[in-house]
PDB file of C-alpha atoms in Angstrom:
ATOM      1  CA  GLY H 205      23.819  12.905  51.918  1.00  0.00           C
ATOM      2  CA  ALA H 206      22.759  15.319  49.220  1.00  0.00           C
ATOM      3  CA  VAL H 207      20.457  18.143  50.276  1.00  0.00           C
ATOM      4  CA  VAL H 208      17.546  19.533  48.296  1.00  0.00           C
ATOM      5  CA  SER H 209      15.624  22.554  49.521  1.00  0.00           C
ATOM      6  CA  GLN H 210      12.237  23.923  48.535  1.00  0.00           C
ATOM      7  CA  HIS H 211      10.769  27.343  49.023  1.00  0.00           C
ATOM      8  CA  PRO H 212       8.248  28.185  50.244  1.00  0.00           C
ATOM      9  CA  SER H 213       7.335  25.317  52.539  1.00  0.00           C
ATOM     10  CA  ARG H 214       3.753  26.471  52.706  1.00  0.00           C
ATOM     11  CA  VAL H 215       1.742  28.917  50.616  1.00  0.00           C
ATOM     12  CA  ILE H 216      -1.841  30.058  50.641  1.00  0.00           C
ATOM     13  CA  CYS H 217      -3.143  31.997  47.661  1.00  0.00           C
ATOM     14  CA  LYS H 218      -6.366  33.214  46.168  1.00  0.00           C
ATOM     15  CA  SER H 219      -7.984  31.498  43.225  1.00  0.00           C
ATOM     16  CA  GLY H 220      -6.733  32.885  39.923  1.00  0.00           C
ATOM     17  CA  THR H 221      -3.298  33.908  41.123  1.00  0.00           C
ATOM     18  CA  SER H 222       0.005  32.282  40.176  1.00  0.00           C
ATOM     19  CA  VAL H 223       2.403  30.681  42.602  1.00  0.00           C
ATOM     20  CA  LYS H 224       6.088  29.919  42.082  1.00  0.00           C
ATOM     21  CA  ILE H 225       7.865  27.130  43.962  1.00  0.00           C
ATOM     22  CA  GLU H 226      11.659  26.902  43.970  1.00  0.00           C
ATOM     23  CA  CYS H 227      13.706  23.744  44.210  1.00  0.00           C
ATOM     24  CA  ARG H 228      17.435  23.917  44.856  1.00  0.00           C
ATOM     25  CA  SER H 229      20.151  21.301  45.097  1.00  0.00           C
ATOM     26  CA  LEU H 230      22.468  22.683  47.771  1.00  0.00           C
ATOM     27  CA  ASP H 231      25.591  20.560  47.560  1.00  0.00           C
ATOM     28  CA  PHE H 232      25.547  18.943  44.155  1.00  0.00           C
ATOM     29  CA  GLN H 233      24.774  19.770  40.572  1.00  0.00           C
ATOM     30  CA  ALA H 234      21.438  18.378  39.463  1.00  0.00           C
ATOM     31  CA  THR H 235      21.352  17.410  35.835  1.00  0.00           C
ATOM     32  CA  THR H 236      17.781  16.291  36.244  1.00  0.00           C
ATOM     33  CA  MET H 237      15.029  17.527  38.506  1.00  0.00           C
ATOM     34  CA  PHE H 238      11.602  16.020  38.977  1.00  0.00           C
ATOM     35  CA  TRP H 239       8.343  17.510  40.176  1.00  0.00           C
ATOM     36  CA  TYR H 240       5.787  15.399  41.980  1.00  0.00           C
ATOM     37  CA  ARG H 241       2.365  15.954  43.388  1.00  0.00           C
ATOM     38  CA  GLN H 242       1.111  14.018  46.375  1.00  0.00           C
ATOM     39  CA  PHE H 243      -2.445  13.755  47.662  1.00  0.00           C
ATOM     40  CA  PRO H 244      -3.142  12.820  51.298  1.00  0.00           C
ATOM     41  CA  LYS H 245      -2.259   9.224  52.095  1.00  0.00           C
ATOM     42  CA  LYS H 246      -1.327   8.589  48.468  1.00  0.00           C
ATOM     43  CA  SER H 247       1.830   7.860  46.574  1.00  0.00           C
ATOM     44  CA  LEU H 248       3.858  10.392  44.645  1.00  0.00           C
ATOM     45  CA  MET H 249       2.581  11.268  41.191  1.00  0.00           C
ATOM     46  CA  LEU H 250       5.277  12.385  38.770  1.00  0.00           C
ATOM     47  CA  MET H 251       4.252  15.573  37.010  1.00  0.00           C
ATOM     48  CA  ALA H 252       7.306  16.349  34.912  1.00  0.00           C
ATOM     49  CA  THR H 253      11.000  15.782  34.427  1.00  0.00           C
ATOM     50  CA  SER H 254      13.305  18.671  33.683  1.00  0.00           C
ATOM     51  CA  ASN H 255      16.870  18.705  32.458  1.00  0.00           C
ATOM     52  CA  GLU H 256      19.013  21.781  32.815  1.00  0.00           C
ATOM     53  CA  GLY H 257      18.768  24.034  29.805  1.00  0.00           C
ATOM     54  CA  SER H 258      16.024  22.148  28.020  1.00  0.00           C
ATOM     55  CA  LYS H 259      12.249  21.999  28.062  1.00  0.00           C
ATOM     56  CA  ALA H 260      10.554  19.875  30.666  1.00  0.00           C
ATOM     57  CA  THR H 261       8.943  16.581  29.764  1.00  0.00           C
ATOM     58  CA  TYR H 262       5.440  16.375  31.154  1.00  0.00           C
ATOM     59  CA  GLU H 263       3.592  13.238  32.141  1.00  0.00           C
ATOM     60  CA  GLN H 264       0.372  12.375  30.391  1.00  0.00           C
ATOM     61  CA  GLY H 265      -2.536  14.374  31.730  1.00  0.00           C
ATOM     62  CA  VAL H 266      -0.419  17.181  33.214  1.00  0.00           C
ATOM     63  CA  GLU H 267      -1.160  20.566  31.652  1.00  0.00           C
ATOM     64  CA  LYS H 268       2.136  22.142  30.691  1.00  0.00           C
ATOM     65  CA  ASP H 269       0.571  25.597  30.336  1.00  0.00           C
ATOM     66  CA  LYS H 270      -0.745  25.392  33.861  1.00  0.00           C
ATOM     67  CA  PHE H 271       2.346  23.955  35.504  1.00  0.00           C
ATOM     68  CA  LEU H 272       5.288  25.882  34.102  1.00  0.00           C
ATOM     69  CA  ILE H 273       8.679  24.382  34.834  1.00  0.00           C
ATOM     70  CA  ASN H 274      11.990  26.111  34.383  1.00  0.00           C
ATOM     71  CA  HIS H 275      15.376  24.499  35.022  1.00  0.00           C
ATOM     72  CA  ALA H 276      17.657  27.422  34.365  1.00  0.00           C
ATOM     73  CA  SER H 277      20.732  26.177  36.193  1.00  0.00           C
ATOM     74  CA  LEU H 278      22.235  22.985  37.576  1.00  0.00           C
ATOM     75  CA  THR H 279      21.063  23.901  41.053  1.00  0.00           C
ATOM     76  CA  LEU H 280      17.665  25.502  40.537  1.00  0.00           C
ATOM     77  CA  SER H 281      14.334  24.473  39.100  1.00  0.00           C
ATOM     78  CA  THR H 282      11.050  26.309  39.508  1.00  0.00           C
ATOM     79  CA  LEU H 283       7.441  25.204  39.232  1.00  0.00           C
ATOM     80  CA  THR H 284       4.867  27.907  38.608  1.00  0.00           C
ATOM     81  CA  VAL H 285       1.224  27.043  39.099  1.00  0.00           C
ATOM     82  CA  THR H 286      -0.585  29.504  36.886  1.00  0.00           C
ATOM     83  CA  SER H 287      -4.126  30.712  37.552  1.00  0.00           C
ATOM     84  CA  ALA H 288      -4.387  28.424  40.526  1.00  0.00           C
ATOM     85  CA  HIS H 289      -7.732  26.945  41.528  1.00  0.00           C
ATOM     86  CA  PRO H 290      -8.810  25.068  44.660  1.00  0.00           C
ATOM     87  CA  GLU H 291      -8.345  21.720  42.893  1.00  0.00           C
ATOM     88  CA  ASP H 292      -4.634  22.567  42.541  1.00  0.00           C
ATOM     89  CA  SER H 293      -4.292  22.480  46.314  1.00  0.00           C
ATOM     90  CA  SER H 294      -1.818  19.734  47.085  1.00  0.00           C
ATOM     91  CA  PHE H 295       1.624  18.818  48.379  1.00  0.00           C
ATOM     92  CA  TYR H 296       4.230  19.486  45.704  1.00  0.00           C
ATOM     93  CA  ILE H 297       7.610  17.811  46.035  1.00  0.00           C
ATOM     94  CA  CYS H 298      10.709  18.167  43.904  1.00  0.00           C
ATOM     95  CA  SER H 299      13.642  15.827  43.635  1.00  0.00           C
ATOM     96  CA  ALA H 300      17.058  16.150  42.088  1.00  0.00           C
ATOM     97  CA  SER H 301      19.547  13.773  40.593  1.00  0.00           C
ATOM     98  CA  GLU H 302      23.092  14.188  39.377  1.00  0.00           C
ATOM     99  CA  GLY H 303      22.232  11.727  36.652  1.00  0.00           C
ATOM    100  CA  GLY H 304      24.558  10.249  34.107  1.00  0.00           C
ATOM    101  CA  SER H 305      25.427   6.879  35.551  1.00  0.00           C
ATOM    102  CA  TRP H 306      24.490   4.111  37.954  1.00  0.00           C
ATOM    103  CA  ASN H 307      26.359   5.752  40.800  1.00  0.00           C
ATOM    104  CA  THR H 308      24.844   9.181  40.462  1.00  0.00           C
ATOM    105  CA  ASP H 309      21.218   8.612  39.513  1.00  0.00           C
ATOM    106  CA  THR H 310      19.866   8.546  43.049  1.00  0.00           C
ATOM    107  CA  GLN H 311      16.985  10.960  43.546  1.00  0.00           C
ATOM    108  CA  TYR H 312      17.069  13.204  46.565  1.00  0.00           C
ATOM    109  CA  PHE H 313      13.824  14.817  47.576  1.00  0.00           C
ATOM    110  CA  GLY H 314      13.037  18.258  48.854  1.00  0.00           C
ATOM    111  CA  PRO H 315      10.875  18.802  51.960  1.00  0.00           C
ATOM    112  CA  GLY H 316       7.793  19.638  49.916  1.00  0.00           C
ATOM    113  CA  THR H 317       5.533  22.668  49.511  1.00  0.00           C
ATOM    114  CA  ARG H 318       1.982  22.670  50.785  1.00  0.00           C
ATOM    115  CA  LEU H 319      -0.168  24.746  48.416  1.00  0.00           C
ATOM    116  CA  THR H 320      -3.630  25.826  49.490  1.00  0.00           C
ATOM    117  CA  VAL H 321      -5.761  27.721  46.997  1.00  0.00           C
ATOM    118  CA  LEU H 322      -8.727  29.521  48.497  1.00  0.00           C
TER     119      LEU H 322
ATOM    120  CA  GLN K  65       4.474  -3.113  32.777  1.00  0.00           C
ATOM    121  CA  GLN K  66       5.676  -0.080  34.653  1.00  0.00           C
ATOM    122  CA  GLN K  67       3.867  -0.942  37.870  1.00  0.00           C
ATOM    123  CA  VAL K  68       5.386  -1.590  41.237  1.00  0.00           C
ATOM    124  CA  LYS K  69       2.966  -3.230  43.639  1.00  0.00           C
ATOM    125  CA  GLN K  70       3.501  -2.733  47.359  1.00  0.00           C
ATOM    126  CA  SER K  71       1.970  -4.506  50.321  1.00  0.00           C
ATOM    127  CA  PRO K  72       0.654  -4.252  52.935  1.00  0.00           C
ATOM    128  CA  GLN K  73      -1.094  -0.897  52.747  1.00  0.00           C
ATOM    129  CA  SER K  74      -0.735  -0.514  56.495  1.00  0.00           C
ATOM    130  CA  LEU K  75       1.201  -2.345  59.154  1.00  0.00           C
ATOM    131  CA  ILE K  76       1.151  -2.254  62.936  1.00  0.00           C
ATOM    132  CA  VAL K  77       4.109  -3.684  64.823  1.00  0.00           C
ATOM    133  CA  GLN K  78       5.070  -3.763  68.471  1.00  0.00           C
ATOM    134  CA  LYS K  79       8.260  -2.090  69.581  1.00  0.00           C
ATOM    135  CA  GLY K  80      11.175  -4.447  69.113  1.00  0.00           C
ATOM    136  CA  GLY K  81       9.420  -6.461  66.430  1.00  0.00           C
ATOM    137  CA  ILE K  82      10.310  -6.927  62.778  1.00  0.00           C
ATOM    138  CA  SER K  83       8.495  -4.889  60.144  1.00  0.00           C
ATOM    139  CA  ILE K  84       8.336  -6.420  56.679  1.00  0.00           C
ATOM    140  CA  ILE K  85       7.128  -4.595  53.584  1.00  0.00           C
ATOM    141  CA  ASN K  86       7.002  -6.273  50.202  1.00  0.00           C
ATOM    142  CA  CYS K  87       7.151  -5.023  46.635  1.00  0.00           C
ATOM    143  CA  ALA K  88       6.794  -6.744  43.285  1.00  0.00           C
ATOM    144  CA  TYR K  89       7.623  -5.373  39.881  1.00  0.00           C
ATOM    145  CA  GLU K  90       6.909  -6.378  36.312  1.00  0.00           C
ATOM    146  CA  ASN K  91       9.481  -4.626  34.180  1.00  0.00           C
ATOM    147  CA  THR K  92      12.630  -6.752  33.996  1.00  0.00           C
ATOM    148  CA  ALA K  93      14.553  -3.717  32.759  1.00  0.00           C
ATOM    149  CA  PHE K  94      14.429  -2.173  36.240  1.00  0.00           C
ATOM    150  CA  ASP K  95      17.893  -2.179  37.762  1.00  0.00           C
ATOM    151  CA  TYR K  96      17.720   0.118  40.769  1.00  0.00           C
ATOM    152  CA  PHE K  97      15.423  -0.389  43.744  1.00  0.00           C
ATOM    153  CA  PRO K  98      15.354   2.267  46.469  1.00  0.00           C
ATOM    154  CA  TRP K  99      13.213   2.529  49.564  1.00  0.00           C
ATOM    155  CA  TYR K 100      12.053   5.895  50.826  1.00  0.00           C
ATOM    156  CA  GLN K 101      10.756   6.892  54.256  1.00  0.00           C
ATOM    157  CA  GLN K 102       8.318   9.756  54.565  1.00  0.00           C
ATOM    158  CA  PHE K 103       7.074  11.484  57.695  1.00  0.00           C
ATOM    159  CA  PRO K 104       3.837  13.520  57.592  1.00  0.00           C
ATOM    160  CA  GLY K 105       4.312  16.881  55.912  1.00  0.00           C
ATOM    161  CA  LYS K 106       7.859  16.072  54.813  1.00  0.00           C
ATOM    162  CA  GLY K 107       9.487  14.948  51.617  1.00  0.00           C
ATOM    163  CA  PRO K 108      10.592  11.326  51.167  1.00  0.00           C
ATOM    164  CA  ALA K 109      14.080  10.486  52.386  1.00  0.00           C
ATOM    165  CA  LEU K 110      16.208   7.783  50.814  1.00  0.00           C
ATOM    166  CA  LEU K 111      16.541   4.938  53.290  1.00  0.00           C
ATOM    167  CA  ILE K 112      18.381   2.197  51.471  1.00  0.00           C
ATOM    168  CA  ALA K 113      18.729   0.987  47.882  1.00  0.00           C
ATOM    169  CA  ILE K 114      19.824  -2.142  46.065  1.00  0.00           C
ATOM    170  CA  ARG K 115      21.008  -3.149  42.606  1.00  0.00           C
ATOM    171  CA  PRO K 116      20.055  -6.550  41.127  1.00  0.00           C
ATOM    172  CA  ASP K 117      23.597  -7.867  41.299  1.00  0.00           C
ATOM    173  CA  VAL K 118      23.182  -8.630  45.016  1.00  0.00           C
ATOM    174  CA  SER K 119      20.425 -10.472  46.877  1.00  0.00           C
ATOM    175  CA  GLU K 120      20.631  -8.593  50.130  1.00  0.00           C
ATOM    176  CA  LYS K 121      21.833  -5.297  51.496  1.00  0.00           C
ATOM    177  CA  LYS K 122      21.924  -4.305  55.125  1.00  0.00           C
ATOM    178  CA  GLU K 123      22.358  -0.893  56.679  1.00  0.00           C
ATOM    179  CA  GLY K 124      21.912  -0.821  60.415  1.00  0.00           C
ATOM    180  CA  ARG K 125      18.437  -2.079  61.278  1.00  0.00           C
ATOM    181  CA  PHE K 126      17.273  -1.899  57.664  1.00  0.00           C
ATOM    182  CA  THR K 127      17.715  -4.755  55.205  1.00  0.00           C
ATOM    183  CA  ILE K 128      16.605  -5.124  51.611  1.00  0.00           C
ATOM    184  CA  SER K 129      16.091  -8.639  50.298  1.00  0.00           C
ATOM    185  CA  PHE K 130      15.990  -8.975  46.536  1.00  0.00           C
ATOM    186  CA  ASN K 131      14.713 -11.936  44.510  1.00  0.00           C
ATOM    187  CA  LYS K 132      15.432 -11.313  40.849  1.00  0.00           C
ATOM    188  CA  SER K 133      13.745 -14.456  39.529  1.00  0.00           C
ATOM    189  CA  ALA K 134      10.534 -13.686  41.410  1.00  0.00           C
ATOM    190  CA  LYS K 135      10.790  -9.971  40.623  1.00  0.00           C
ATOM    191  CA  GLN K 136      10.253  -9.142  44.255  1.00  0.00           C
ATOM    192  CA  PHE K 137      12.068  -7.142  46.882  1.00  0.00           C
ATOM    193  CA  SER K 138      11.319  -6.414  50.490  1.00  0.00           C
ATOM    194  CA  LEU K 139      12.303  -4.119  53.325  1.00  0.00           C
ATOM    195  CA  HIS K 140      12.911  -5.556  56.766  1.00  0.00           C
ATOM    196  CA  ILE K 141      13.140  -3.257  59.761  1.00  0.00           C
ATOM    197  CA  MET K 142      14.658  -5.072  62.707  1.00  0.00           C
ATOM    198  CA  ASP K 143      14.004  -4.004  66.298  1.00  0.00           C
ATOM    199  CA  SER K 144      11.295  -1.611  65.136  1.00  0.00           C
ATOM    200  CA  GLN K 145      10.984   1.587  67.150  1.00  0.00           C
ATOM    201  CA  PRO K 146       8.131   4.102  67.548  1.00  0.00           C
ATOM    202  CA  GLY K 147      10.320   6.603  65.687  1.00  0.00           C
ATOM    203  CA  ASP K 148      10.139   4.329  62.652  1.00  0.00           C
ATOM    204  CA  SER K 149       6.428   5.082  62.361  1.00  0.00           C
ATOM    205  CA  ALA K 150       6.145   6.630  58.900  1.00  0.00           C
ATOM    206  CA  THR K 151       5.066   5.854  55.368  1.00  0.00           C
ATOM    207  CA  TYR K 152       7.461   3.726  53.360  1.00  0.00           C
ATOM    208  CA  PHE K 153       7.615   3.697  49.586  1.00  0.00           C
ATOM    209  CA  CYS K 154       9.445   1.234  47.415  1.00  0.00           C
ATOM    210  CA  ALA K 155      10.471   2.341  43.956  1.00  0.00           C
ATOM    211  CA  ALA K 156      12.223   1.107  40.865  1.00  0.00           C
ATOM    212  CA  SER K 157      13.989   2.631  37.912  1.00  0.00           C
ATOM    213  CA  LYS K 158      16.107   1.658  34.950  1.00  0.00           C
ATOM    214  CA  GLU K 159      19.425   3.198  34.091  1.00  0.00           C
ATOM    215  CA  THR K 160      18.269   4.406  30.720  1.00  0.00           C
ATOM    216  CA  SER K 161      15.276   6.259  32.140  1.00  0.00           C
ATOM    217  CA  GLY K 162      17.185   9.237  33.462  1.00  0.00           C
ATOM    218  CA  SER K 163      16.427   8.200  37.039  1.00  0.00           C
ATOM    219  CA  ARG K 164      12.678   8.188  36.473  1.00  0.00           C
ATOM    220  CA  LEU K 165      11.262   6.333  39.463  1.00  0.00           C
ATOM    221  CA  THR K 166       8.163   4.187  39.524  1.00  0.00           C
ATOM    222  CA  PHE K 167       6.762   4.202  43.055  1.00  0.00           C
ATOM    223  CA  GLY K 168       4.756   1.685  44.980  1.00  0.00           C
ATOM    224  CA  GLU K 169       1.572   2.818  46.686  1.00  0.00           C
ATOM    225  CA  GLY K 170       3.164   3.146  50.097  1.00  0.00           C
ATOM    226  CA  THR K 171       2.870   1.391  53.461  1.00  0.00           C
ATOM    227  CA  GLN K 172       1.800   3.214  56.589  1.00  0.00           C
ATOM    228  CA  LEU K 173       3.863   1.713  59.410  1.00  0.00           C
ATOM    229  CA  THR K 174       2.872   2.208  63.029  1.00  0.00           C
ATOM    230  CA  VAL K 175       5.163   0.930  65.748  1.00  0.00           C
ATOM    231  CA  ASN K 176       3.434   0.766  69.113  1.00  0.00           C
ATOM    232  CA  PRO K 177       5.464   1.436  72.259  1.00  0.00           C
TER     233      PRO K 177
END
């Protein structure tokens, strides 16, 4: 199956700093990438959808100036948490999809990034 | 109308038993129904998926049953094993949504040895 990687897997940072998380599709070209946030024992909450070469579409209630998303190529998307605060501590997961048709719209998820803001 | 409701919230099954997780949706435009398995600290992994043109799909010990008229679908895990202990999420999407998935709330499955 398709492989999606995330880096780093775990990051601890001080309050007020910015953190960048990378999401890569390793063996396919991802037209669309998604960023999710997951709280303990909860479902995945979609934060934003990004298409290669265009601006991300953010879900209602997600601050686009705080969670900067860049999808510069068909294999890489980045999420930058700017001026992180303890309430931003969470498990962030990306997913990628080839998109375009019934047969290629399956989402494949990365392993997640555990962010802890002190 | 975008909701997907999943039950039960948690499930305990003995080894060798059948685990059944149910989901119901409201939006009749949904046309893709995947199930994901997630282990603690890991990302969800696609387990099995179904389109509404079939009523059942089986892959190994995992079967999806789909009832279009009732707007319900379920995951059956036959011969459940302790290694199946994980959180399972159902989801749904429509072709025109650019793969945007609507997730259920998840089911914590524990399979006792």
